[in-house]
PDB file of C-alpha atoms in Angstrom:
ATOM      1  CA  UNK A   1      -0.269   0.191  -0.009  1.00  0.00           C
ATOM      2  CA  UNK A   2       1.989   2.758  -1.467  1.00  0.00           C
ATOM      3  CA  UNK A   3      -0.585   5.674  -0.055  1.00  0.00           C
ATOM      4  CA  UNK A   4      -0.359   8.915  -2.504  1.00  0.00           C
ATOM      5  CA  UNK A   5       2.416   9.286  -4.715  1.00  0.00           C
ATOM      6  CA  UNK A   6       3.334  12.235  -6.673  1.00  0.00           C
ATOM      7  CA  UNK A   7       6.174  12.801  -9.292  1.00  0.00           C
ATOM      8  CA  UNK A   8       8.365  14.576 -10.083  1.00  0.00           C
ATOM      9  CA  UNK A   9       9.828  15.585  -6.579  1.00  0.00           C
ATOM     10  CA  UNK A  10      11.480  18.548  -7.947  1.00  0.00           C
ATOM     11  CA  UNK A  11      10.786  20.530 -11.392  1.00  0.00           C
ATOM     12  CA  UNK A  12      12.485  23.670 -12.903  1.00  0.00           C
ATOM     13  CA  UNK A  13      10.452  25.226 -15.563  1.00  0.00           C
ATOM     14  CA  UNK A  14      11.037  28.352 -17.965  1.00  0.00           C
ATOM     15  CA  UNK A  15       8.278  30.700 -18.382  1.00  0.00           C
ATOM     16  CA  UNK A  16       5.687  29.637 -21.005  1.00  0.00           C
ATOM     17  CA  UNK A  17       6.494  25.902 -20.501  1.00  0.00           C
ATOM     18  CA  UNK A  18       3.799  23.325 -19.921  1.00  0.00           C
ATOM     19  CA  UNK A  19       3.993  20.221 -17.595  1.00  0.00           C
ATOM     20  CA  UNK A  20       2.024  17.674 -16.095  1.00  0.00           C
ATOM     21  CA  UNK A  21       2.224  16.753 -12.070  1.00  0.00           C
ATOM     22  CA  UNK A  22       1.215  13.432 -11.237  1.00  0.00           C
ATOM     23  CA  UNK A  23      -0.786  12.053  -8.570  1.00  0.00           C
ATOM     24  CA  UNK A  24      -2.033   8.693  -7.625  1.00  0.00           C
ATOM     25  CA  UNK A  25      -3.268   6.835  -4.647  1.00  0.00           C
ATOM     26  CA  UNK A  26      -4.085   2.895  -4.336  1.00  0.00           C
ATOM     27  CA  UNK A  27      -6.698   3.359  -1.365  1.00  0.00           C
ATOM     28  CA  UNK A  28      -9.576   3.512  -3.511  1.00  0.00           C
ATOM     29  CA  UNK A  29     -10.522   7.025  -2.360  1.00  0.00           C
ATOM     30  CA  UNK A  30     -13.196   9.165  -4.083  1.00  0.00           C
ATOM     31  CA  UNK A  31     -11.703  12.704  -3.226  1.00  0.00           C
ATOM     32  CA  UNK A  32      -8.864  14.134  -4.489  1.00  0.00           C
ATOM     33  CA  UNK A  33      -7.614  17.501  -4.556  1.00  0.00           C
ATOM     34  CA  UNK A  34      -4.085  19.690  -5.155  1.00  0.00           C
ATOM     35  CA  UNK A  35      -2.857  22.072  -3.069  1.00  0.00           C
ATOM     36  CA  UNK A  36      -0.173  24.528  -3.252  1.00  0.00           C
ATOM     37  CA  UNK A  37       1.690  25.776  -0.287  1.00  0.00           C
ATOM     38  CA  UNK A  38       3.615  29.250  -0.109  1.00  0.00           C
ATOM     39  CA  UNK A  39       5.272  30.693   2.623  1.00  0.00           C
ATOM     40  CA  UNK A  40       2.906  32.527   4.864  1.00  0.00           C
ATOM     41  CA  UNK A  41      -0.170  31.592   2.867  1.00  0.00           C
ATOM     42  CA  UNK A  42      -0.732  27.960   4.234  1.00  0.00           C
ATOM     43  CA  UNK A  43      -2.483  25.743   1.974  1.00  0.00           C
ATOM     44  CA  UNK A  44      -4.658  26.788  -1.218  1.00  0.00           C
ATOM     45  CA  UNK A  45      -6.980  24.584  -3.030  1.00  0.00           C
ATOM     46  CA  UNK A  46      -6.239  24.477  -6.796  1.00  0.00           C
ATOM     47  CA  UNK A  47      -8.903  21.868  -7.945  1.00  0.00           C
ATOM     48  CA  UNK A  48     -10.460  18.773  -6.460  1.00  0.00           C
ATOM     49  CA  UNK A  49     -12.643  15.806  -7.435  1.00  0.00           C
ATOM     50  CA  UNK A  50     -15.220  13.944  -5.799  1.00  0.00           C
ATOM     51  CA  UNK A  51     -15.045  10.940  -8.293  1.00  0.00           C
ATOM     52  CA  UNK A  52     -13.863   9.893 -11.685  1.00  0.00           C
ATOM     53  CA  UNK A  53     -14.866  12.054 -14.158  1.00  0.00           C
ATOM     54  CA  UNK A  54     -16.008  14.773 -11.870  1.00  0.00           C
ATOM     55  CA  UNK A  55     -13.848  17.800 -10.906  1.00  0.00           C
ATOM     56  CA  UNK A  56     -14.388  21.322  -9.775  1.00  0.00           C
ATOM     57  CA  UNK A  57     -12.192  24.566  -9.199  1.00  0.00           C
ATOM     58  CA  UNK A  58     -11.051  25.494  -5.733  1.00  0.00           C
ATOM     59  CA  UNK A  59      -9.743  28.934  -4.088  1.00  0.00           C
ATOM     60  CA  UNK A  60      -6.753  29.564  -6.817  1.00  0.00           C
ATOM     61  CA  UNK A  61      -7.765  27.453 -10.115  1.00  0.00           C
ATOM     62  CA  UNK A  62      -6.563  30.006 -12.896  1.00  0.00           C
ATOM     63  CA  UNK A  63      -3.493  28.674 -14.613  1.00  0.00           C
ATOM     64  CA  UNK A  64      -4.236  24.812 -14.085  1.00  0.00           C
ATOM     65  CA  UNK A  65      -6.117  22.446 -15.629  1.00  0.00           C
ATOM     66  CA  UNK A  66      -7.088  18.759 -13.961  1.00  0.00           C
ATOM     67  CA  UNK A  67      -9.004  15.586 -15.102  1.00  0.00           C
ATOM     68  CA  UNK A  68     -10.063  12.397 -13.722  1.00  0.00           C
ATOM     69  CA  UNK A  69     -10.259   9.576 -15.793  1.00  0.00           C
ATOM     70  CA  UNK A  70      -9.532   6.783 -13.047  1.00  0.00           C
ATOM     71  CA  UNK A  71     -10.508   6.685  -9.156  1.00  0.00           C
ATOM     72  CA  UNK A  72      -6.640   6.181  -8.804  1.00  0.00           C
ATOM     73  CA  UNK A  73      -5.017   9.478 -10.763  1.00  0.00           C
ATOM     74  CA  UNK A  74      -5.333  12.905 -10.644  1.00  0.00           C
ATOM     75  CA  UNK A  75      -3.130  14.899 -12.945  1.00  0.00           C
ATOM     76  CA  UNK A  76      -2.576  18.473 -12.417  1.00  0.00           C
ATOM     77  CA  UNK A  77      -1.519  20.323 -15.619  1.00  0.00           C
ATOM     78  CA  UNK A  78       0.045  23.705 -15.776  1.00  0.00           C
ATOM     79  CA  UNK A  79      -0.687  25.259 -19.208  1.00  0.00           C
ATOM     80  CA  UNK A  80       1.892  28.056 -19.601  1.00  0.00           C
ATOM     81  CA  UNK A  81       4.161  28.045 -16.765  1.00  0.00           C
ATOM     82  CA  UNK A  82       4.471  31.670 -14.913  1.00  0.00           C
ATOM     83  CA  UNK A  83       7.044  32.673 -11.947  1.00  0.00           C
ATOM     84  CA  UNK A  84       3.996  33.151  -9.914  1.00  0.00           C
ATOM     85  CA  UNK A  85       3.329  29.388  -9.984  1.00  0.00           C
ATOM     86  CA  UNK A  86       6.527  28.670  -8.035  1.00  0.00           C
ATOM     87  CA  UNK A  87       5.469  26.560  -5.086  1.00  0.00           C
ATOM     88  CA  UNK A  88       5.103  23.650  -3.195  1.00  0.00           C
ATOM     89  CA  UNK A  89       2.312  21.339  -4.766  1.00  0.00           C
ATOM     90  CA  UNK A  90       0.546  18.943  -2.717  1.00  0.00           C
ATOM     91  CA  UNK A  91      -2.038  16.282  -3.936  1.00  0.00           C
ATOM     92  CA  UNK A  92      -3.924  14.675  -1.167  1.00  0.00           C
ATOM     93  CA  UNK A  93      -6.896  11.934  -1.237  1.00  0.00           C
ATOM     94  CA  UNK A  94      -9.784  10.909   1.195  1.00  0.00           C
ATOM     95  CA  UNK A  95     -13.098   8.868   2.004  1.00  0.00           C
ATOM     96  CA  UNK A  96     -16.180   9.518   3.191  1.00  0.00           C
ATOM     97  CA  UNK A  97     -16.837   5.564   3.491  1.00  0.00           C
ATOM     98  CA  UNK A  98     -13.850   4.250   4.898  1.00  0.00           C
ATOM     99  CA  UNK A  99     -12.887   3.912   8.403  1.00  0.00           C
ATOM    100  CA  UNK A 100     -10.852   7.120   8.310  1.00  0.00           C
ATOM    101  CA  UNK A 101     -13.479   8.790   6.999  1.00  0.00           C
ATOM    102  CA  UNK A 102     -12.392  12.438   5.949  1.00  0.00           C
ATOM    103  CA  UNK A 103      -8.943  11.949   6.807  1.00  0.00           C
ATOM    104  CA  UNK A 104      -6.638  13.425   4.353  1.00  0.00           C
ATOM    105  CA  UNK A 105      -3.808  11.467   3.169  1.00  0.00           C
ATOM    106  CA  UNK A 106      -1.098  13.809   1.426  1.00  0.00           C
ATOM    107  CA  UNK A 107       1.735  12.899  -0.994  1.00  0.00           C
ATOM    108  CA  UNK A 108       5.202  13.897  -0.398  1.00  0.00           C
ATOM    109  CA  UNK A 109       4.980  17.108  -2.848  1.00  0.00           C
ATOM    110  CA  UNK A 110       6.407  18.407  -6.005  1.00  0.00           C
ATOM    111  CA  UNK A 111       8.648  21.554  -5.615  1.00  0.00           C
ATOM    112  CA  UNK A 112       8.300  23.630  -8.827  1.00  0.00           C
ATOM    113  CA  UNK A 113      10.089  26.584  -9.997  1.00  0.00           C
ATOM    114  CA  UNK A 114       9.431  28.652 -12.791  1.00  0.00           C
ATOM    115  CA  UNK A 115      12.168  30.866 -14.394  1.00  0.00           C
TER     116      UNK A 115
ATOM    117  CA  UNK B   1     -18.550  29.530   5.210  1.00  0.00           C
ATOM    118  CA  UNK B   2     -16.111  27.078   7.282  1.00  0.00           C
ATOM    119  CA  UNK B   3     -13.136  28.785   8.452  1.00  0.00           C
ATOM    120  CA  UNK B   4     -10.266  27.753  10.978  1.00  0.00           C
ATOM    121  CA  UNK B   5      -8.231  30.123  12.880  1.00  0.00           C
ATOM    122  CA  UNK B   6      -5.122  29.253  14.352  1.00  0.00           C
ATOM    123  CA  UNK B   7      -2.387  31.092  16.498  1.00  0.00           C
ATOM    124  CA  UNK B   8       0.513  32.520  14.527  1.00  0.00           C
ATOM    125  CA  UNK B   9       3.805  31.445  14.928  1.00  0.00           C
ATOM    126  CA  UNK B  10       6.605  30.570  15.222  1.00  0.00           C
ATOM    127  CA  UNK B  11       6.236  29.088  18.690  1.00  0.00           C
ATOM    128  CA  UNK B  12       9.474  28.836  20.075  1.00  0.00           C
ATOM    129  CA  UNK B  13       9.814  26.498  23.413  1.00  0.00           C
ATOM    130  CA  UNK B  14      12.943  24.576  25.281  1.00  0.00           C
ATOM    131  CA  UNK B  15      12.743  20.872  25.465  1.00  0.00           C
ATOM    132  CA  UNK B  16      10.396  19.445  27.885  1.00  0.00           C
ATOM    133  CA  UNK B  17       7.990  22.563  27.882  1.00  0.00           C
ATOM    134  CA  UNK B  18       4.720  22.561  27.928  1.00  0.00           C
ATOM    135  CA  UNK B  19       2.877  23.194  24.374  1.00  0.00           C
ATOM    136  CA  UNK B  20      -0.505  24.725  23.451  1.00  0.00           C
ATOM    137  CA  UNK B  21      -1.434  25.664  19.941  1.00  0.00           C
ATOM    138  CA  UNK B  22      -4.842  27.652  19.899  1.00  0.00           C
ATOM    139  CA  UNK B  23      -7.257  26.425  17.161  1.00  0.00           C
ATOM    140  CA  UNK B  24     -10.903  28.052  16.510  1.00  0.00           C
ATOM    141  CA  UNK B  25     -13.512  27.139  14.023  1.00  0.00           C
ATOM    142  CA  UNK B  26     -16.495  28.510  12.303  1.00  0.00           C
ATOM    143  CA  UNK B  27     -18.695  25.601  10.524  1.00  0.00           C
ATOM    144  CA  UNK B  28     -22.411  24.587  10.162  1.00  0.00           C
ATOM    145  CA  UNK B  29     -23.741  21.391  11.691  1.00  0.00           C
ATOM    146  CA  UNK B  30     -21.174  19.090  13.502  1.00  0.00           C
ATOM    147  CA  UNK B  31     -17.910  19.274  11.816  1.00  0.00           C
ATOM    148  CA  UNK B  32     -15.297  16.799  12.324  1.00  0.00           C
ATOM    149  CA  UNK B  33     -11.724  18.185  13.380  1.00  0.00           C
ATOM    150  CA  UNK B  34      -8.467  17.662  13.067  1.00  0.00           C
ATOM    151  CA  UNK B  35      -4.624  18.058  13.752  1.00  0.00           C
ATOM    152  CA  UNK B  36      -2.073  17.443  11.076  1.00  0.00           C
ATOM    153  CA  UNK B  37       1.683  17.828  11.016  1.00  0.00           C
ATOM    154  CA  UNK B  38       4.103  18.547   8.571  1.00  0.00           C
ATOM    155  CA  UNK B  39       7.858  17.626   9.240  1.00  0.00           C
ATOM    156  CA  UNK B  40      10.676  19.739   7.184  1.00  0.00           C
ATOM    157  CA  UNK B  41      10.557  18.730   3.317  1.00  0.00           C
ATOM    158  CA  UNK B  42       7.371  16.248   3.701  1.00  0.00           C
ATOM    159  CA  UNK B  43       3.661  16.309   3.028  1.00  0.00           C
ATOM    160  CA  UNK B  44       1.028  16.589   5.818  1.00  0.00           C
ATOM    161  CA  UNK B  45       0.168  13.883   7.831  1.00  0.00           C
ATOM    162  CA  UNK B  46      -2.476  13.303  10.746  1.00  0.00           C
ATOM    163  CA  UNK B  47      -1.935  13.680  14.125  1.00  0.00           C
ATOM    164  CA  UNK B  48      -5.282  13.275  15.635  1.00  0.00           C
ATOM    165  CA  UNK B  49      -8.801  13.524  14.900  1.00  0.00           C
ATOM    166  CA  UNK B  50     -11.834  13.876  16.832  1.00  0.00           C
ATOM    167  CA  UNK B  51     -15.392  13.873  15.411  1.00  0.00           C
ATOM    168  CA  UNK B  52     -17.864  14.833  17.726  1.00  0.00           C
ATOM    169  CA  UNK B  53     -18.385  17.346  20.975  1.00  0.00           C
ATOM    170  CA  UNK B  54     -16.142  16.447  24.062  1.00  0.00           C
ATOM    171  CA  UNK B  55     -14.113  13.791  22.337  1.00  0.00           C
ATOM    172  CA  UNK B  56     -10.345  14.007  23.100  1.00  0.00           C
ATOM    173  CA  UNK B  57      -7.914  12.907  20.241  1.00  0.00           C
ATOM    174  CA  UNK B  58      -4.283  11.791  21.378  1.00  0.00           C
ATOM    175  CA  UNK B  59      -1.262  10.484  19.317  1.00  0.00           C
ATOM    176  CA  UNK B  60       2.451  10.707  20.200  1.00  0.00           C
ATOM    177  CA  UNK B  61       1.634  12.804  23.735  1.00  0.00           C
ATOM    178  CA  UNK B  62      -0.351  14.839  21.983  1.00  0.00           C
ATOM    179  CA  UNK B  63      -3.875  15.994  22.872  1.00  0.00           C
ATOM    180  CA  UNK B  64      -6.648  18.147  21.668  1.00  0.00           C
ATOM    181  CA  UNK B  65     -10.542  18.158  23.015  1.00  0.00           C
ATOM    182  CA  UNK B  66     -13.250  19.021  20.759  1.00  0.00           C
ATOM    183  CA  UNK B  67     -15.154  21.939  22.691  1.00  0.00           C
ATOM    184  CA  UNK B  68     -18.589  22.601  20.889  1.00  0.00           C
ATOM    185  CA  UNK B  69     -19.616  25.477  23.205  1.00  0.00           C
ATOM    186  CA  UNK B  70     -16.233  27.429  22.541  1.00  0.00           C
ATOM    187  CA  UNK B  71     -15.748  25.886  18.942  1.00  0.00           C
ATOM    188  CA  UNK B  72     -12.125  25.161  19.882  1.00  0.00           C
ATOM    189  CA  UNK B  73      -9.740  22.084  19.335  1.00  0.00           C
ATOM    190  CA  UNK B  74      -6.636  23.539  21.296  1.00  0.00           C
ATOM    191  CA  UNK B  75      -3.519  21.293  20.590  1.00  0.00           C
ATOM    192  CA  UNK B  76      -1.346  20.287  23.914  1.00  0.00           C
ATOM    193  CA  UNK B  77       1.487  18.298  24.676  1.00  0.00           C
ATOM    194  CA  UNK B  78       3.041  18.116  28.282  1.00  0.00           C
ATOM    195  CA  UNK B  79       6.555  17.812  27.337  1.00  0.00           C
ATOM    196  CA  UNK B  80       7.986  18.479  23.840  1.00  0.00           C
ATOM    197  CA  UNK B  81      10.930  17.136  22.187  1.00  0.00           C
ATOM    198  CA  UNK B  82      13.336  18.840  19.594  1.00  0.00           C
ATOM    199  CA  UNK B  83      11.937  16.213  17.478  1.00  0.00           C
ATOM    200  CA  UNK B  84       8.152  17.767  17.747  1.00  0.00           C
ATOM    201  CA  UNK B  85       9.871  20.860  15.644  1.00  0.00           C
ATOM    202  CA  UNK B  86       7.337  21.055  12.844  1.00  0.00           C
ATOM    203  CA  UNK B  87       4.454  23.061  11.510  1.00  0.00           C
ATOM    204  CA  UNK B  88       1.037  22.183  12.965  1.00  0.00           C
ATOM    205  CA  UNK B  89      -2.359  22.595  11.070  1.00  0.00           C
ATOM    206  CA  UNK B  90      -5.681  22.781  12.304  1.00  0.00           C
ATOM    207  CA  UNK B  91      -8.424  21.491  10.046  1.00  0.00           C
ATOM    208  CA  UNK B  92     -11.913  20.839   9.991  1.00  0.00           C
ATOM    209  CA  UNK B  93     -14.369  18.684   7.686  1.00  0.00           C
ATOM    210  CA  UNK B  94     -17.909  20.009   7.219  1.00  0.00           C
ATOM    211  CA  UNK B  95     -20.483  20.110   4.342  1.00  0.00           C
ATOM    212  CA  UNK B  96     -20.223  22.924   2.514  1.00  0.00           C
ATOM    213  CA  UNK B  97     -22.005  23.429  -1.039  1.00  0.00           C
ATOM    214  CA  UNK B  98     -22.730  19.807  -0.983  1.00  0.00           C
ATOM    215  CA  UNK B  99     -18.962  18.854  -0.642  1.00  0.00           C
ATOM    216  CA  UNK B 100     -16.817  17.727   2.221  1.00  0.00           C
ATOM    217  CA  UNK B 101     -13.411  19.424   1.036  1.00  0.00           C
ATOM    218  CA  UNK B 102     -11.524  20.119   4.287  1.00  0.00           C
ATOM    219  CA  UNK B 103     -10.948  23.722   5.623  1.00  0.00           C
ATOM    220  CA  UNK B 104      -7.412  24.322   6.920  1.00  0.00           C
ATOM    221  CA  UNK B 105      -5.713  26.616   9.311  1.00  0.00           C
ATOM    222  CA  UNK B 106      -2.714  28.568   8.102  1.00  0.00           C
ATOM    223  CA  UNK B 107      -0.439  26.510  10.158  1.00  0.00           C
ATOM    224  CA  UNK B 108       1.840  26.996  13.353  1.00  0.00           C
ATOM    225  CA  UNK B 109       5.514  26.599  13.027  1.00  0.00           C
ATOM    226  CA  UNK B 110       7.130  25.090  16.162  1.00  0.00           C
ATOM    227  CA  UNK B 111      10.531  25.193  16.992  1.00  0.00           C
ATOM    228  CA  UNK B 112      11.924  23.305  19.887  1.00  0.00           C
ATOM    229  CA  UNK B 113      15.316  23.938  21.225  1.00  0.00           C
ATOM    230  CA  UNK B 114      17.414  21.452  23.283  1.00  0.00           C
TER     231      UNK B 114
END
């Protein structure tokens, strides 16, 4: 049971480049979400999904796309990277039906720098 | 909407000191309450939780009691260690717009000196 995995761990992009941050979970959780963490700002929700085929915007969705074609995977796409997207990105998953209801399980994070 | 307010840090303590990190919340209904811990360079992990009023969550010497009358969930530890140095996040889960996406506080950094 690997929990929540994220790749890559580190990434450097140039302004205008695109890339996809990968997130996968093996706990059959229906909820998955993406956060960014910046100094002094806490965690800010980017996008979330309540199940395969269903996604919705969070607090800071601009510049990011998501899709949820399977229960396990929830990739985050940066369409045209900007320096303001330099941050640490965390993926999380949870379930409303398991024993640990509503407990968030976080991945180890992706540290992204946009030059 | 739902919200969580926790004390700003950093909180700096000497080893074996008593720790309190305050957390208050606003939510409709009966939220579940959580404390998460983030060690340097890692993701958040659950420290403890409580799902109904007067419940006490505990783990690794940390405790927090769900106080509905004061809408609080303060984190306490009787004797901190250097290894407790981390960022602590208070969070709640409650229905909002049909979803149960959690609401997090901004985090409190704890620094414990030998």
